[in-house]
Short mmCIF file of C-alpha atoms in Angstrom, two decimals:
data_model
loop_
_atom_site.label_atom_id
_atom_site.label_comp_id
_atom_site.label_asym_id
_atom_site.label_seq_id
_atom_site.Cartn_x
_atom_site.Cartn_y
_atom_site.Cartn_z
CA ASN X 1 -25.48 138.80 32.75
CA GLU X 2 -22.62 136.39 33.11
CA LEU X 3 -23.31 135.13 29.51
CA SER X 4 -22.48 138.55 28.15
CA LYS X 5 -18.95 138.23 29.65
CA ILE X 6 -18.19 135.23 27.60
CA ASP X 7 -16.12 135.66 24.29
CA TRP X 8 -18.39 133.87 21.94
CA THR X 9 -16.32 134.68 18.83
CA PRO X 10 -14.90 131.11 18.48
CA PHE X 11 -18.44 129.64 18.51
CA ARG X 12 -19.99 131.87 15.95
CA SER X 13 -20.67 130.52 12.53
CA THR X 14 -22.41 132.17 9.56
CA LEU X 15 -24.56 129.87 7.58
CA GLY X 16 -25.57 130.34 3.97
CA GLU X 17 -22.71 132.60 2.77
CA ALA X 18 -21.54 132.03 -0.79
CA ASN X 19 -18.21 130.16 -0.91
CA ASP X 20 -17.06 128.92 -4.24
CA SER X 21 -13.55 128.01 -3.06
CA ILE X 22 -14.61 124.67 -1.55
CA LYS X 23 -13.43 121.88 -3.82
CA LEU X 24 -14.74 118.41 -3.78
CA SER X 25 -11.16 116.95 -4.01
CA ASP X 26 -10.49 118.52 -0.73
CA PRO X 27 -10.70 115.95 2.20
CA PHE X 28 -11.51 118.69 4.64
CA SER X 29 -14.52 119.96 2.54
CA PRO X 30 -17.14 117.96 4.50
CA TYR X 31 -16.21 119.87 7.62
CA ARG X 32 -16.16 123.19 5.95
CA TYR X 33 -19.40 122.55 4.16
CA ALA X 34 -21.03 121.08 7.29
CA ILE X 35 -20.16 124.39 9.02
CA ASP X 36 -21.22 126.78 6.30
CA HIS X 37 -23.97 125.05 4.18
CA PRO X 38 -25.90 122.43 6.24
CA PRO X 39 -28.82 120.70 4.62
CA LEU X 40 -31.90 121.56 6.62
CA TYR X 41 -35.21 119.62 6.96
CA ARG X 42 -38.33 119.76 9.02
CA ILE X 43 -41.10 117.11 9.49
CA ARG X 44 -44.47 116.99 11.11
CA SER X 45 -46.32 113.94 12.16
CA ASP X 46 -50.14 114.11 11.64
CA ARG X 47 -52.58 111.74 10.10
CA SER X 48 -55.65 113.88 10.36
CA GLU X 49 -55.05 117.65 10.43
CA PHE X 50 -53.05 117.96 7.15
CA LYS X 51 -55.17 117.41 4.12
CA SER X 52 -53.47 119.78 1.73
CA PRO X 53 -50.80 121.52 3.82
CA ASP X 54 -48.88 124.64 2.69
CA ARG X 55 -45.49 126.01 3.70
CA GLY X 56 -47.06 127.81 6.70
CA ASP X 57 -48.20 124.49 8.19
CA ILE X 58 -44.63 123.16 8.49
CA PHE X 59 -43.01 126.47 9.60
CA HIS X 60 -42.98 127.56 13.24
CA VAL X 61 -46.27 127.47 15.17
CA PRO X 62 -48.23 130.44 14.04
CA PHE X 63 -48.79 133.29 16.54
CA GLU X 64 -52.47 132.71 16.83
CA LYS X 65 -51.67 129.14 18.05
CA ARG X 66 -48.76 129.99 20.30
CA ARG X 67 -50.83 128.53 23.24
CA LEU X 68 -49.90 125.16 21.79
CA VAL X 69 -46.10 125.81 22.08
CA GLY X 70 -44.85 123.68 25.00
CA ASN X 71 -41.52 123.27 26.65
CA GLN X 72 -38.78 122.20 24.21
CA ARG X 73 -35.07 122.00 24.71
CA TYR X 74 -34.32 125.57 23.71
CA SER X 75 -37.72 127.27 23.94
CA ILE X 76 -40.22 127.99 26.64
CA THR X 77 -43.98 127.66 26.60
CA GLY X 78 -45.57 130.18 24.29
CA LEU X 79 -42.44 131.15 22.51
CA PRO X 80 -42.58 129.91 18.81
CA CYS X 81 -39.23 128.74 17.47
CA LEU X 82 -38.21 127.24 14.17
CA TYR X 83 -36.47 123.92 14.78
CA LEU X 84 -34.67 122.39 11.81
CA GLY X 85 -32.68 119.18 11.49
CA SER X 86 -29.69 118.42 9.37
CA SER X 87 -31.27 115.15 8.10
CA LEU X 88 -34.74 113.66 7.88
CA TRP X 89 -33.47 110.88 10.08
CA ILE X 90 -32.56 113.14 12.91
CA CYS X 91 -35.86 115.01 12.65
CA TRP X 92 -37.63 111.61 12.94
CA GLU X 93 -35.54 110.67 15.99
CA GLU X 94 -36.23 113.98 17.61
CA LEU X 95 -39.98 113.39 17.27
CA GLY X 96 -39.64 109.96 18.89
CA ARG X 97 -39.84 107.80 15.76
CA PRO X 98 -43.43 108.40 14.71
CA PRO X 99 -44.97 106.18 11.98
CA LEU X 100 -43.55 107.05 8.60
CA ASP X 101 -46.87 107.05 6.99
CA SER X 102 -47.82 109.99 9.31
CA LEU X 103 -44.95 112.25 8.19
CA TRP X 104 -45.10 115.50 6.11
CA VAL X 105 -41.57 116.58 5.10
CA SER X 106 -39.97 119.67 3.69
CA ARG X 107 -36.45 120.82 2.78
CA PHE X 108 -35.24 124.19 3.88
CA HIS X 109 -32.78 126.50 2.22
CA ILE X 110 -31.09 129.48 3.81
CA ALA X 111 -32.11 132.43 1.66
CA ARG X 112 -29.95 135.02 3.44
CA PRO X 113 -26.95 134.44 5.74
CA VAL X 114 -27.72 133.70 9.40
CA SER X 115 -25.44 133.53 12.39
CA VAL X 116 -25.54 130.82 14.99
CA LEU X 117 -23.89 129.93 18.21
CA ASP X 118 -22.33 126.74 17.07
CA PHE X 119 -22.47 123.86 19.54
CA GLN X 120 -22.71 121.11 16.86
CA PHE X 121 -19.29 119.69 17.79
CA SER X 122 -19.00 117.12 20.49
CA PRO X 123 -15.60 116.94 22.30
CA HIS X 124 -14.35 113.95 20.37
CA GLN X 125 -15.22 115.60 17.02
CA VAL X 126 -13.36 118.82 17.97
CA TRP X 127 -10.36 116.82 18.92
CA ARG X 128 -10.40 114.66 15.81
CA ILE X 129 -10.67 117.71 13.50
CA PHE X 130 -7.80 119.40 15.38
CA GLU X 131 -5.59 116.37 15.11
CA ALA X 132 -6.36 115.81 11.49
CA LEU X 133 -5.40 119.42 10.77
CA ARG X 134 -2.25 119.18 12.93
CA LYS X 135 -1.00 115.99 11.31
CA GLY X 136 -1.96 116.97 7.81
CA THR X 137 -2.64 114.47 5.07
CA PRO X 138 -0.64 112.94 2.30
CA ARG X 139 -3.38 113.60 -0.29
CA ALA X 140 -3.43 116.65 -2.39
CA ILE X 141 -5.71 119.23 -0.68
CA ASP X 142 -7.05 122.72 -1.18
CA ARG X 143 -4.62 124.54 1.03
CA SER X 144 -6.97 127.57 1.52
CA SER X 145 -9.51 125.30 2.96
CA GLU X 146 -7.08 123.71 5.27
CA GLU X 147 -5.77 127.05 6.46
CA LYS X 148 -9.35 128.39 7.07
CA LEU X 149 -10.08 125.40 9.21
CA LYS X 150 -6.87 125.82 11.10
CA ILE X 151 -7.81 129.32 11.93
CA ARG X 152 -10.95 127.96 13.70
CA PHE X 153 -9.73 124.60 15.07
CA ASN X 154 -6.61 125.87 16.68
CA ALA X 155 -5.27 125.60 20.22
CA GLU X 156 -7.12 128.78 21.31
CA PHE X 157 -10.33 127.18 20.13
CA LEU X 158 -9.61 124.12 22.16
CA LYS X 159 -9.05 126.34 25.18
CA SER X 160 -12.36 128.17 24.54
CA TYR X 161 -14.21 124.81 24.04
CA VAL X 162 -12.90 123.44 27.33
CA TYR X 163 -13.86 126.68 29.04
CA CYS X 164 -17.40 126.55 27.63
CA TRP X 165 -17.87 122.87 27.90
CA PRO X 166 -19.82 122.93 31.15
CA LEU X 167 -22.33 125.19 29.44
CA ILE X 168 -22.47 123.06 26.32
CA ALA X 169 -22.71 119.91 28.45
CA ALA X 170 -25.55 121.35 30.54
CA CYS X 171 -27.40 122.06 27.31
CA SER X 172 -26.92 118.52 26.05
CA ILE X 173 -28.39 116.38 28.79
CA ARG X 174 -30.83 113.79 27.49
CA ARG X 175 -34.25 114.01 28.81
CA GLU X 176 -35.06 111.07 31.11
CA GLN X 177 -38.77 111.44 31.59
CA ARG X 178 -41.06 112.37 28.67
CA VAL X 179 -44.21 112.83 30.93
CA GLY X 180 -44.88 115.93 32.92
CA PRO X 181 -44.59 119.73 32.33
CA PHE X 182 -41.43 120.27 34.28
CA ILE X 183 -38.24 119.23 32.49
CA PRO X 184 -35.10 120.01 34.46
CA GLU X 185 -32.86 119.01 31.52
CA PHE X 186 -34.22 122.02 29.53
CA ILE X 187 -33.56 124.75 32.18
CA VAL X 188 -30.12 125.82 31.10
CA PRO X 189 -30.62 125.60 27.25
CA GLN X 190 -33.93 127.69 27.71
CA LEU X 191 -32.03 130.21 29.61
CA LEU X 192 -29.39 130.46 26.89
CA LEU X 193 -32.03 130.90 24.10
CA GLN X 194 -33.77 133.64 26.08
CA TRP X 195 -30.48 135.43 26.39
CA ILE X 196 -29.93 135.09 22.63
CA ALA X 197 -33.41 136.37 21.86
CA GLN X 198 -32.77 139.39 24.09
CA GLU X 199 -29.22 140.27 23.14
CA ARG X 200 -29.52 139.35 19.36
CA GLN X 201 -25.74 138.74 18.92
CA VAL X 202 -26.69 135.69 16.83
CA ASP X 203 -29.83 134.46 15.11
CA GLY X 204 -29.96 130.97 16.66
CA ILE X 205 -28.06 127.91 17.96
CA ARG X 206 -26.80 124.83 16.18
CA TYR X 207 -26.37 121.80 18.46
CA PHE X 208 -25.57 118.12 18.30
CA SER X 209 -28.48 115.73 18.88
CA VAL X 210 -28.62 113.96 22.20
CA ARG X 211 -31.03 111.29 20.96
CA THR X 212 -28.35 109.64 18.69
CA PRO X 213 -24.61 108.87 18.99
CA THR X 214 -22.37 111.02 17.01
CA GLU X 215 -19.73 108.49 16.31
CA GLY X 216 -17.19 109.03 13.60
CA ASN X 217 -16.10 112.25 11.95
CA HIS X 218 -19.26 113.06 10.05
CA LEU X 219 -21.11 116.09 11.29
CA LEU X 220 -24.05 116.63 8.88
CA ALA X 221 -26.75 114.05 9.85
CA HIS X 222 -26.53 114.53 13.58
CA SER X 223 -27.19 118.17 14.30
CA ASN X 224 -30.17 120.52 14.76
CA CYS X 225 -30.80 124.25 14.61
CA VAL X 226 -33.17 126.45 16.49
CA PHE X 227 -34.21 129.96 15.55
CA PRO X 228 -36.53 131.99 17.87
CA VAL X 229 -38.97 134.39 16.39
CA LYS X 230 -37.77 137.98 16.16
CA THR X 231 -41.00 139.77 15.52
CA ILE X 232 -44.37 139.13 17.27
CA SER X 233 -47.74 139.57 15.54
CA VAL X 234 -51.35 138.71 16.42
CA ARG X 235 -51.39 136.09 13.56
CA GLY X 236 -49.08 134.39 11.17
CA HIS X 237 -45.32 133.94 11.28
CA CYS X 238 -42.29 135.85 12.15
CA ALA X 239 -41.59 138.41 9.31
CA GLU X 240 -37.78 138.00 9.49
CA LEU X 241 -37.77 134.26 9.59
CA LYS X 242 -40.09 134.16 6.61
CA GLN X 243 -37.52 136.09 4.59
CA THR X 244 -34.55 134.07 5.95
CA PHE X 245 -35.56 130.51 4.73
CA ALA X 246 -36.94 129.22 1.51
CA LEU X 247 -38.60 125.86 1.66
CA THR X 248 -40.28 123.24 -0.46
CA GLU X 249 -44.02 122.73 0.02
CA PRO X 250 -44.63 119.92 2.47
CA ILE X 251 -45.22 116.50 0.93
CA SER X 252 -46.41 113.36 2.56
CA TRP X 253 -43.92 110.49 3.03
CA GLU X 254 -46.10 108.12 1.07
CA ALA X 255 -46.39 110.58 -1.83
CA LEU X 256 -42.70 111.25 -1.91
CA ALA X 257 -41.99 107.48 -1.89
CA ALA X 258 -44.11 107.16 -5.01
CA VAL X 259 -41.95 109.72 -6.84
CA ASN X 260 -39.20 108.43 -9.14
CA PHE X 261 -36.78 110.92 -10.67
CA GLY X 262 -34.36 108.28 -11.86
CA ASP X 263 -30.78 107.67 -10.80
CA ARG X 264 -29.26 110.87 -12.10
CA ARG X 265 -27.75 112.37 -8.87
CA VAL X 266 -24.06 111.94 -8.17
CA ILE X 267 -23.58 111.36 -4.43
CA THR X 268 -20.97 113.54 -2.88
CA ASP X 269 -20.03 114.51 0.67
CA ARG X 270 -20.54 118.07 -0.19
CA ASP X 271 -24.32 118.19 -0.71
CA SER X 272 -25.72 115.16 1.05
CA ASN X 273 -25.65 113.02 4.15
CA ALA X 274 -24.83 109.92 2.12
CA PHE X 275 -21.79 108.87 4.03
CA ALA X 276 -22.99 109.62 7.59
CA PRO X 277 -23.05 106.70 10.07
CA VAL X 278 -26.52 106.02 11.43
CA LYS X 279 -27.73 103.47 14.08
CA LEU X 280 -31.31 102.39 13.82
CA ASN X 281 -31.07 99.70 16.55
CA LYS X 282 -28.25 97.73 18.28
CA ASP X 283 -27.74 95.46 15.24
CA LEU X 284 -28.00 97.97 12.50
CA ASP X 285 -24.96 100.27 11.94
CA LEU X 286 -25.53 101.66 8.50
CA GLN X 287 -24.31 104.18 6.07
CA TYR X 288 -26.97 106.83 5.53
CA SER X 289 -27.26 106.16 1.80
CA GLN X 290 -28.53 102.67 2.72
CA THR X 291 -31.78 104.13 4.18
CA ASP X 292 -34.95 105.51 2.76
CA PHE X 293 -34.36 108.74 4.68
CA PHE X 294 -31.50 109.45 2.34
CA THR X 295 -33.54 108.49 -0.68
CA ALA X 296 -36.29 110.95 0.42
CA GLU X 297 -33.53 113.67 0.83
CA VAL X 298 -32.30 113.08 -2.71
CA LYS X 299 -35.92 113.54 -3.96
CA LEU X 300 -36.49 116.66 -1.99
CA ALA X 301 -33.23 118.04 -3.37
CA GLU X 302 -34.50 117.33 -6.86
CA ILE X 303 -37.80 119.10 -6.04
CA GLU X 304 -35.99 122.04 -4.49
CA ASN X 305 -33.87 122.57 -7.71
CA ARG X 306 -37.09 122.89 -9.89
CA PRO X 307 -38.27 126.44 -10.74
CA ASN X 308 -40.40 128.00 -7.91
CA CYS X 309 -40.50 124.80 -5.88
CA SER X 310 -38.27 126.36 -3.24
CA ARG X 311 -39.34 129.76 -2.01
CA THR X 312 -39.71 131.94 0.97
CA MET X 313 -43.10 132.42 2.68
CA ASP X 314 -43.37 135.89 1.22
CA THR X 315 -43.14 134.84 -2.34
#
C-alpha cells in the first residue's frame, strides 16, 4: 500500500493530552490550543424522531441502523463514523443549514487522548504560522510554547506538507452535486479512512471544512474530525469510542435559547471560538462572538462544567 510508505509523523496530532504550560498571555496559544484541545460539537436535525433524546441518539449511527449510513466524505455506506465539528456553526454548515428550530446539539469532550491525521491546516494557514514563528513577535511570549510550535512548523514540515498536498487537496474537493449515490469527490478521502481503519496508526482524521472559507489565522471554528468505529457489534455503539468521548445530553436549540446563565464567562481565545471570522452571506463578515452559535456554545460549556452533565456513554 502506497499510503504505508508515507512518513505521517509531521501530520500526527494527539488531542486531549493535559498541558498546563499553555499561557493565555502567549500570542501563539490559540494555535497550540487549537491543535491539542479543540472544542467539539455535534448536531442533528430532526423535528419528529427526537422527543426525549439521550446521548446515544446524537452519537454515531448505532450498529442496528447501519443500513442508514450513506456515503459521506470520509466514510462509506454501512460504516458508522463519529463526525464532530469544532463549532456549532460549522456543524450547521456541514448539514446544509437546516432550520435552527429542528436542531439538537451536544458538546463533546475528549475523555482520553486520541491521535489524528491532522489535515486541518490549509496552505495559507501553514505559511502564516511558519512566517509568524520565523519573524517572532515583539510581545512577551511563553518561549516554551514558541519552541514547541517551531518544532512542528519548521522547514521540514513545509516540505512534508508540499509533498502531501496532492493527497490533502484530493480529500478537500467540494461536492458539486448533492443528488445521486455516486460522489466522485469522496473517493480519495474514503480510501484514506479505510486505510486508517485497517492500519490503526491513528484514531481518526481532522480536516478543514470545504463548505466555508478559512480566511485569517483562526483555526478553531472551521475544522471537523471523523473517527471510524473500532469495534463492531450487532447493536449499540463502538465500545472504544464510547470510552473516548464524554458528551452532554442533547438539548434542542429552542430549549437552549431559553436558558440564561448570566454574563459570568470571560471570553478568551483559549477555550472558545469567540474571535473566529465567519461569513453567513456575502454581506455578513462577522466575529463569531456576534452570533447565536457562539452564545449556544457558551451555554453548552456551562452545562458541561456542571456535575455529571458531561460523561461518557458507559457512565
